[in-house]
Amino acid sequence: MSQSDISVFIIDDDELIRDSLEQLIKSVGLKAKTFSSARAFLNTRLADNPSCLVTDIRMPGMSGLELQDELLKRDCLIPIIFITGHGTVPMSVRAMKSGAVDFLQKPFEDQELLDVIHHAVEQNVHARSEQIKIQDLKQRIETLSMREYDVLIPIISGMLNKEIAHKLGVSESTVKTHRARIMQKMAVDSFAELVRAIEKLGIYPVQINSD
Amino acid sequence: MTLAKILKMCILLNIIASTFLCPAAKLWAEDNYQPPKRILALFSFKPGLPFNFYIEQSLRSALASDPSFSFILDVEHADQSRFPDEQYRSRIVDLYRYKYAKEKIDLVLAVGNESTDLMLEYAEELFGDIPVVFVTTKSKKLSHSLLKPNRLSIVWGVDLKKTGSIIQDVLPDGKNLFVVSGNSLIGRKLKSMAMESLAELEPQFTIHYLDNLLLPDLLLKTAQLPENSAILFLTFFSDSSGHSFIPQDVVFQVSKTANAPVFGIIDTYLERGIVGGNLLSAEYQGKKYAEISKKILAGESLKNLKFMGAENQTLFNWRQLERWSIDQSRLPAGSIVRYRETSIWEDHKLEVAGITAALFILTFVLIALIIQNIRRRRAELESQRLRDERAHISRVLSMGEIAASLAHELNQPLSAIRTYAQAAQRFLDKSPAEPDEAAKSLSGIVTANRRAEEVIKRIRMALKKEPPVQISVDVKEIISGVKVLVRRKAEEQNISLGFEIADDLPPVSGDLIQLQQVLFNLIINAIEAMTDVADSLHQIRVQVLREKNNAVKIVVQDNGIGVDENKINNLFDAFYTTKAEGMGMGLSISRSIIEEHGGQFRVRRNYDQGTSFSFTIPVYEGENK
């Protein structure tokens, strides 16, 4: 990841604050883009690169906290750093609980903000790579046939090939073949890896009663 | 015998009577016991939609209105409009098959096109050969031949043509019609219906279709429509991003924020703020279904039951008619106006007249007795009032308040200066250094510095005490001076304070400081009015607009506790206050300042919540006027 790939978005209704933050961020070689309102930010299509958002909390129209809610609703992963002239404790608690990265009070040290931005971007890079992994697994699991899917669920629940064969009324060797195909299609090398991958997709093994 | 004893006897007799009578009633009921009729209402939409809910309520209460009719009403929401696919369809059929395998249903009401399609195919398989009533839109009218003898089809639907002609009737000057339909399947169907039905409105109206928008953008657009516009709200199940919504909620927001009247198509929109239209009524539909169901279950032949048309009603919302100043004589014949606010006089003519007459006589006597006394007291009160109110204004504008706003307003430019300076340092420390960028940061410092000076200048001006003068005053000057003083207080109270200032406002004639005092009072007053309201959305809007009669109008609108209509006049009394801290705002002084300026001062209750204070100031017309 090179520095110039990173975008920092700045939202503040006060042009002075907006502009000075832009200068500061540019001075360390990052890209900065400013918006005068949360609405203007929401209406912009963001490029697909690592980024973070620095926003004022109190703005006319949509406030910073409302923007945070809206972004959560849209499943947007961008990390948020709030800046405020006079933050109250409950407000910062609420923001942090909803996943804000940090909460800075004006005036702050430049290094303080830059550190938080770096931390936020790292977090964003990690979250994005996780998302790509999940995307890949989703595509892989789609390629399983119905039968393979039927076998997959008992496998990750820890059933033995023999038990599965009995349950589905097929031979044990058929189950083995399916198992091998599943491992191949999901691109995993071990049973443990398979369980982890499936868990990432939000599917959890269920205890199946052997009736 | 004492009274208490008589009472005890009565109670005892009562108990004896009910002990004997109750078992008899039970026996009678057991002899004539008939199993309740089971009716299944199958709605096309998802559960939780107000329109369905009202139909269901109305259906249930109409069925229950006859105590001898015993029934069980099951309700299913097939939700197929959200999941139109085949797989979902076969799954819900499976579900119903499982659920109703042991329950014998006597009658099915399939409400909506999707339910109708489903029941045409599966009713017999799922429930056996029982009567089914289909409720469909006109476009899906079922031919008699398609239906078996125990099937009945009812037509419902919206009449967009009629609603269109109503809009034309009530808005003779209308030029633009904006049609809102959202992005759902139903929305698209309604939009294409509208394209057909509204063609007659052209060329008087230009018709625009507002779809493919996010909800916030829709709200933004409808708040800024050109003059002589109207909105026709069809539905809004989902926006362009695919988020799903409840249309009733959306219509409420649109009606609240739109700058043009909103018309609609179903009656549940009416209480959510539309002006009106030819509306499909949930209540009426529910009643009709109940009536038909009872007849069918009583054994009446379906052949005798006639087809039912949509039978929609033309309804209007009185408050909205008032809000948009729509002339009620323009409403089409047979219109029903709901939510009319009647005065006490209209409701209780006799009582009011009687009490008034009695009061008149009493007052007359009293007045004669104390008139002299009052005269003397009034003079005393008047001079005291003026003293108190002047004192109050200076208290509000106390040094503490001003020092606090000064600190707050200076914090912004100071913070910016610091950031700029640090950026400039970094640009210069870089190798190679970036002197151009550093220069930009330095010029930012200059701008921020200027702003700080401006803040100090404004506060100094607000503190100046000069005799009032009538000169040309820039309205923006009034606003910016007050903004500096009130912003901190608003933010402290977590109140969003918005200013909407029209472009190209002419200068007004008056005294800057006095006009600033009035506006300052109104805003501080609005802030205080809201501290008692436990609502998270505290808002004050200050609007500055050009009035037709050569004046500029400033409106301060809050969504606080609001002022009781009857008490509005009291507000101007010297000692009237609703606040614990006392005098409040010296509204009467504000009013007299405005009247001295030749303007008008008004208080109005907002139609939804809170209060609006407004005043006008004449436009400056030069020295010789």
PDB file of C-alpha atoms in Angstrom, chain A residues 25-26 50 54 63 73 76 84 95 98 116 141 165 173 176 190:
ATOM      1  CA  ILE A  25      -3.249  15.864   5.509  1.00  0.00           C
ATOM      2  CA  LYS A  26      -1.694  16.794   2.201  1.00  0.00           C
ATOM      3  CA  PRO A  50      -8.144   2.401   1.611  1.00  0.00           C
ATOM      4  CA  VAL A  54     -12.651  12.859   9.495  1.00  0.00           C
ATOM      5  CA  SER A  63     -25.015  15.581  12.106  1.00  0.00           C
ATOM      6  CA  LYS A  73     -27.040   1.085   7.542  1.00  0.00           C
ATOM      7  CA  CYS A  76     -20.053   1.025   4.649  1.00  0.00           C
ATOM      8  CA  THR A  84     -15.618  18.464  17.984  1.00  0.00           C
ATOM      9  CA  ALA A  95     -19.909   7.437  18.775  1.00  0.00           C
ATOM     10  CA  SER A  98     -21.088   2.571  17.122  1.00  0.00           C
ATOM     11  CA  VAL A 116      -5.297   8.363  14.482  1.00  0.00           C
ATOM     12  CA  ILE A 141     -19.577 -22.107  -1.911  1.00  0.00           C
ATOM     13  CA  ALA A 165     -23.259 -42.301   4.199  1.00  0.00           C
ATOM     14  CA  SER A 173     -16.799 -44.036  -0.906  1.00  0.00           C
ATOM     15  CA  LYS A 176     -15.345 -39.581   0.444  1.00  0.00           C
ATOM     16  CA  SER A 190      -7.541 -29.368   6.093  1.00  0.00           C
TER      17      SER A 190
END
